[in-house]
Amino acid sequence: MKQTYHADHGRKSRGIAGYASLILFFVLLFGFAVLNLFWPKRTLSELENRKLAQMPSFSWTALLNGDWFEDFSTYVQDQVAFRDGWIDLQSDFNALCLQKVEQNGILLGKDHWMFTKNFGTPSTKQLDKNVSAVAEFGSRYPGRVTFLLAPSASVIYEEELPLAAPMVDENTMLDEIFTEVSLTADVIDLRSVYTDAKDEYLYYRTDHHWTTYGAYLAYQQFCTLKGLTSFDTSAHSSVDVPDFYGTHYSSTRYWNVAPDTITYYPLDNPMTVYQVNGEADFSTAETATMVDTEKFETRDKYAAFLGGNNGYSVIEGDGEGSILVIKDSYANCFIPYLTANYAKIGVIDFRNYAFGPDSIIEQEGYDQILVLYNFQTFLTDTKVIYLNRPTTLTAES
Amino acid sequence: MVFSNLFFLYFFLPLNLICYFLAKSIHVRNGILIVFSLFFYAWGEPRYVPLLVGMVLINWIFGLMIEKYRGQKLAKAGLIGACICSLTLLGIFKYLTLILGTTHDLFGLPSVVPQILLPIGISFYTFQLLSYVVDVYRGEVEAQTHFFRLLLYTSLFHQCIAGPIVRYKDISEEILYRQINRGEVARGINRFAAGLAKKAVLANTCGLLADQFILTDAAVADVSQFTQNAAALSAKPAVILWMGVLFFMLQIYLDFSAYSDMAIGMGLMIGFHYKENFNYPYLSSTVSEFWRRWHISLGSFFRDYVYIPLGGNRKGLPRQIFNMLVVWTLTGIWHGANWNFICWGLYYFVLLTIEKTFLLKYLKKGRVWPHIYTLFFVVLGWGIFTADVEGAPLPLLMSRLFLPQGGISALYYLRNYGVLLILSIFCSTALPGKIWQWAKRHTSVRLVLLAVVMILSTAFIVAATNNTPLYAQF
């Protein structure tokens, strides 16, 4: 049967039409091959927020054990012509033709919402450690520790999730966390405030952070708890930065995306970012304002707040007393409000400060301590336990 | 290297075709193919190139010996020598770790089990060489006098690492006389493109899903997490596991047949004709039929070189059943050095024996139920087949499949992967081929389809990290 078929085919296709698929195939194959050779090579991909592989250096050992080939494949893959376009095309096909509501671990919700995928019953081994760590930390500083754990957007906007998404039972987990920590520290549970204000702009849709307004509501809760007068937003003018395509967008590359807008208050309070030399030992690296407006020109706009996740920095506020904030990146747009209430605001991010905080609290004399995380980080972060790292400094210092 | 690799698609293959068509003489062309093939084989596994070349050399010498002493005892000695050499090497590189591991578990000997890295494609090219020496011995084909021509047959990158198991006698004439006409080249191109899309767009995604459904996300990244896998597997609801096995069934067909499509397509581009390896196996109405349509080059290898020489069905029923037992144990073990593959082979032995002895005549009368029956047992077979991962042990998987329990709802997954599932099932039937028969009559439709398929496949390859085909481990 096959024999008759191609004899037949050979007779039918005459002239240029007979060569058409050959020409097309070879043009596609050779054309792209040549284009690829001369395509400019990049060191990093802003869209993917990572370094791209470079031409691997040659060595006989690497060649013989096969590593060189593997590295070279990665290099070709990373430096391919129109890389961003190819990834967009795959995302479009998945969303439009395959009707998928999930791309690279991000759920594509209704009304342009994007959520971090967190399904089933995750292992709570790390979470349990983190909860005990905060509780223990609270018991060492009675009356001085506040624990603010921001819920995920998917808890507040549950109805925007894709159909029947089997998300983890974050509500129950949050209940348990707050119950345990509240025995030794003050806790701030934002769920009821956020649910009442859910028509407002609380979370970015294309990014995993809360908005400046979402942070403000959290800050108000903190003020109520501490009996403070909160930062007066009407006395300050705010600036809007449009066209923010955040981390969720980078993962999904969803075609039908609605970009977010970042709001910030231009404040003059100086922030000193320290270079960490050792435990409670640091030297000034730079002094700047809290919002690095140059970052708004780049893709990773949220990094403008506090200039990213520095190990230790101190901000001069306009109020009285001092507070130390131990945090993840959620705090970056929250901290500027604290300048209304404190004279000195210290900020520790354990990702870049691998010591226990006790020595700094003693040395710098912080009155209050705020531990601020969001649920997603808190669930898996392995560095929260640094809260109780014993000091490595000897007694005489 | 694998075919769905950017370097292969947009460097290796175009360069190979340019060099090939620029050369005029068949000898230069063959030389080019050998150089490219050895480079292809060396990609990622340079240490085993000497093994490949050495095995060809051994079989080449034995082939000549058989030819020279045809009809004498030395010819038989040559055949036995070739088989012993090939099978010993295959045994050392593929099965020694399993054998020593088992004796280690049972008797504590040896104290340390050596971990031998499996040379890629060894099961495929060993079988090609076995078929060569046996066919020479049987006088079905003349021995190849030129070493490099036998090396070309064995190492040709089209089929060396992932099949089909091409018989030497089927292409022996094409080594020196290949005719190329544009109708066939065009057909090869279309076949290659179709295979590429099956692999890049469908099979890879199905594979990711199968892993996700059967294992945990963490285990997909690191299969050594035995206890965690087992715990996660015990918590999976049966519906999710069935979906996992179903996606595995689609993946293994789409992936494996895609490689055969691409091999056949590349063969046609330069005038080699490889036999079909798959014939829509999931449309079968009996398990026996399934095995006539699935991985045909392997089934026919065991039929021609094991089953029939043992007497086939000509020596009475008990002997026939014994012969089948041998064939199916070998088929199982060919797929990998793991006990679950042997179980899988024996599972088919039982099914086929039942069919042969009495079920077949009832199956022939039915219309719909034989298909349901066949698919059910084939899906279950793939369940056994997947259970080679640490932490997804066979008994646990089976008990989870058949003891319903609650857990997370499958609705989300059906919603998210429904279209992919339907599309993958559609592409496992003969329908796309029929649509193509219509579409290819219109030049414009044909060209648009070709361009779309190539571009879409490239997008999927760029967007995903490469994954090696499953059966390169066989």
Tab-separated table of C-alpha atoms in Angstrom, chain A residues 151-330:
chain	number	residue	atom	x	y	z
A	151	PRO	CA	-1.669	35.487	54.342
A	152	SER	CA	-1.333	34.432	50.696
A	153	ALA	CA	-3.454	36.240	48.125
A	154	SER	CA	-5.197	32.940	47.416
A	155	VAL	CA	-6.667	32.905	50.942
A	156	ILE	CA	-8.308	36.312	50.546
A	157	TYR	CA	-9.292	35.932	46.891
A	158	GLU	CA	-10.195	32.261	46.977
A	159	GLU	CA	-13.010	32.678	44.436
A	160	GLU	CA	-10.499	33.951	41.853
A	161	LEU	CA	-8.610	30.643	41.856
A	162	PRO	CA	-8.971	28.307	38.868
A	163	LEU	CA	-11.799	25.775	39.096
A	164	ALA	CA	-11.380	23.244	41.901
A	165	ALA	CA	-7.727	24.079	42.565
A	166	PRO	CA	-6.807	21.790	45.494
A	167	MET	CA	-4.877	24.424	47.464
A	168	VAL	CA	-3.441	23.681	50.886
A	169	ASP	CA	-5.700	24.487	53.796
A	170	GLU	CA	-3.846	27.676	54.640
A	171	ASN	CA	-6.648	28.981	56.882
A	172	THR	CA	-6.325	26.082	59.296
A	173	MET	CA	-2.556	26.319	59.222
A	174	LEU	CA	-2.656	30.059	59.957
A	175	ASP	CA	-5.057	29.441	62.882
A	176	GLU	CA	-2.637	26.942	64.373
A	177	ILE	CA	0.392	29.184	63.835
A	178	PHE	CA	-1.232	32.214	65.468
A	179	THR	CA	-2.526	30.140	68.385
A	180	GLU	CA	0.929	28.832	69.154
A	181	VAL	CA	2.851	32.092	68.727
A	182	SER	CA	0.272	34.217	70.600
A	183	LEU	CA	1.248	32.463	73.840
A	184	THR	CA	4.568	34.312	73.928
A	185	ALA	CA	4.264	37.237	71.486
A	186	ASP	CA	1.750	39.629	69.986
A	187	VAL	CA	0.388	38.400	66.655
A	188	ILE	CA	-1.245	40.240	63.797
A	189	ASP	CA	-3.696	38.223	61.732
A	190	LEU	CA	-4.750	40.235	58.703
A	191	ARG	CA	-7.436	37.947	57.351
A	192	SER	CA	-10.514	39.760	58.638
A	193	VAL	CA	-9.176	43.231	57.751
A	194	TYR	CA	-8.192	42.072	54.304
A	195	THR	CA	-11.476	40.302	53.688
A	196	ASP	CA	-13.382	43.478	54.560
A	197	ALA	CA	-11.151	45.488	52.244
A	198	LYS	CA	-10.959	42.970	49.441
A	199	ASP	CA	-12.277	45.392	46.824
A	200	GLU	CA	-9.156	47.455	47.369
A	201	TYR	CA	-5.772	46.837	45.715
A	202	LEU	CA	-4.141	44.587	48.345
A	203	TYR	CA	-1.919	42.294	46.295
A	204	TYR	CA	-0.220	42.597	42.962
A	205	ARG	CA	-1.698	40.274	40.404
A	206	THR	CA	1.503	39.722	38.421
A	207	ASP	CA	3.789	39.471	41.469
A	208	HIS	CA	3.938	37.527	44.712
A	209	HIS	CA	4.056	40.615	46.986
A	210	TRP	CA	1.386	42.717	48.657
A	211	THR	CA	0.870	46.256	47.420
A	212	THR	CA	1.909	49.413	49.205
A	213	TYR	CA	-1.734	49.787	50.224
A	214	GLY	CA	-1.936	46.197	51.427
A	215	ALA	CA	1.130	46.887	53.548
A	216	TYR	CA	-0.523	50.055	54.863
A	217	LEU	CA	-3.528	48.123	56.179
A	218	ALA	CA	-1.126	45.770	57.923
A	219	TYR	CA	0.758	48.747	59.327
A	220	GLN	CA	-2.497	50.225	60.687
A	221	GLN	CA	-3.121	46.970	62.530
A	222	PHE	CA	0.350	47.221	64.007
A	223	CYS	CA	-0.337	50.816	65.144
A	224	THR	CA	-3.652	49.828	66.729
A	225	LEU	CA	-1.910	47.040	68.598
A	226	LYS	CA	0.879	49.310	69.850
A	227	GLY	CA	-1.335	52.366	70.436
A	228	LEU	CA	0.517	54.477	67.895
A	229	THR	CA	-0.745	57.230	65.600
A	230	SER	CA	-0.313	55.954	62.100
A	231	PHE	CA	1.471	57.553	59.170
A	232	ASP	CA	-0.837	60.122	57.601
A	233	THR	CA	-1.153	59.201	53.940
A	234	SER	CA	-3.133	62.359	53.144
A	235	ALA	CA	-0.239	64.518	54.346
A	236	HIS	CA	2.090	62.921	51.818
A	237	SER	CA	1.765	62.766	48.089
A	238	SER	CA	2.281	59.394	46.521
A	239	VAL	CA	3.814	58.492	43.170
A	240	ASP	CA	2.457	55.785	40.855
A	241	VAL	CA	4.768	53.709	38.702
A	242	PRO	CA	2.776	51.888	36.010
A	243	ASP	CA	3.636	48.808	33.922
A	244	PHE	CA	4.911	46.537	36.640
A	245	TYR	CA	5.239	42.962	35.391
A	246	GLY	CA	6.270	40.985	38.442
A	247	THR	CA	7.633	37.540	39.200
A	248	HIS	CA	4.377	35.704	38.493
A	249	TYR	CA	4.394	37.183	35.029
A	250	SER	CA	7.988	36.083	34.486
A	251	SER	CA	6.963	32.524	35.288
A	252	THR	CA	3.771	32.418	33.279
A	253	ARG	CA	4.439	34.835	30.397
A	254	TYR	CA	0.667	34.926	30.151
A	255	TRP	CA	-0.513	36.729	27.020
A	256	ASN	CA	-3.576	38.292	28.608
A	257	VAL	CA	-1.779	40.013	31.450
A	258	ALA	CA	-2.902	43.210	33.137
A	259	PRO	CA	0.219	45.029	34.389
A	260	ASP	CA	0.305	46.260	37.972
A	261	THR	CA	1.021	49.728	39.312
A	262	ILE	CA	3.475	50.332	42.135
A	263	THR	CA	2.782	53.200	44.521
A	264	TYR	CA	5.373	54.763	46.784
A	265	TYR	CA	5.760	57.792	49.084
A	266	PRO	CA	8.918	59.780	48.399
A	267	LEU	CA	10.372	60.272	51.892
A	268	ASP	CA	13.681	61.884	52.747
A	269	ASN	CA	14.550	59.675	55.693
A	270	PRO	CA	18.088	58.407	55.185
A	271	MET	CA	18.743	54.688	55.150
A	272	THR	CA	22.176	53.320	55.937
A	273	VAL	CA	22.926	49.984	54.358
A	274	TYR	CA	25.695	48.216	56.223
A	275	GLN	CA	28.245	45.790	55.036
A	276	VAL	CA	28.133	42.884	57.434
A	277	ASN	CA	31.627	41.868	58.585
A	278	GLY	CA	30.566	39.503	61.337
A	279	GLU	CA	28.092	39.209	64.157
A	280	ALA	CA	26.973	42.699	65.293
A	281	ASP	CA	29.981	43.995	63.376
A	282	PHE	CA	29.310	46.154	60.363
A	283	SER	CA	30.584	49.156	58.435
A	284	THR	CA	28.656	51.642	56.312
A	285	ALA	CA	28.314	50.511	52.740
A	286	GLU	CA	26.067	53.303	51.496
A	287	THR	CA	23.523	55.853	52.603
A	288	ALA	CA	20.467	56.395	50.456
A	289	THR	CA	16.745	57.038	50.604
A	290	MET	CA	14.401	54.138	51.191
A	291	VAL	CA	13.171	53.930	47.601
A	292	ASP	CA	15.718	53.433	44.873
A	293	THR	CA	13.808	54.985	41.967
A	294	GLU	CA	16.339	53.750	39.421
A	295	LYS	CA	15.024	50.237	39.966
A	296	PHE	CA	11.645	51.351	38.618
A	297	GLU	CA	13.269	51.542	35.196
A	298	THR	CA	14.076	47.822	35.321
A	299	ARG	CA	11.793	44.813	35.240
A	300	ASP	CA	12.207	43.852	38.894
A	301	LYS	CA	10.504	47.020	40.124
A	302	TYR	CA	9.657	45.759	43.619
A	303	ALA	CA	13.402	45.700	44.342
A	304	ALA	CA	13.238	49.513	44.536
A	305	PHE	CA	11.927	49.263	48.114
A	306	LEU	CA	14.797	49.379	50.626
A	307	GLY	CA	17.126	48.621	47.728
A	308	GLY	CA	16.376	44.903	47.960
A	309	ASN	CA	17.104	42.407	50.718
A	310	ASN	CA	20.141	43.753	52.557
A	311	GLY	CA	21.545	41.919	55.550
A	312	TYR	CA	21.407	44.817	57.993
A	313	SER	CA	20.335	48.404	57.479
A	314	VAL	CA	19.138	51.260	59.683
A	315	ILE	CA	16.651	53.996	58.828
A	316	GLU	CA	16.363	57.304	60.676
A	317	GLY	CA	12.723	57.923	61.512
A	318	ASP	CA	10.795	60.935	62.748
A	319	GLY	CA	9.293	59.358	65.874
A	320	GLU	CA	10.601	58.075	69.179
A	321	GLY	CA	12.272	54.913	70.357
A	322	SER	CA	13.596	52.136	68.173
A	323	ILE	CA	12.374	48.975	66.482
A	324	LEU	CA	14.131	46.065	64.823
A	325	VAL	CA	12.349	44.413	61.901
A	326	ILE	CA	13.316	40.821	61.101
A	327	LYS	CA	11.722	40.059	57.792
A	328	ASP	CA	11.370	38.753	54.272
A	329	SER	CA	10.778	40.975	51.236
A	330	TYR	CA	7.153	41.712	52.223
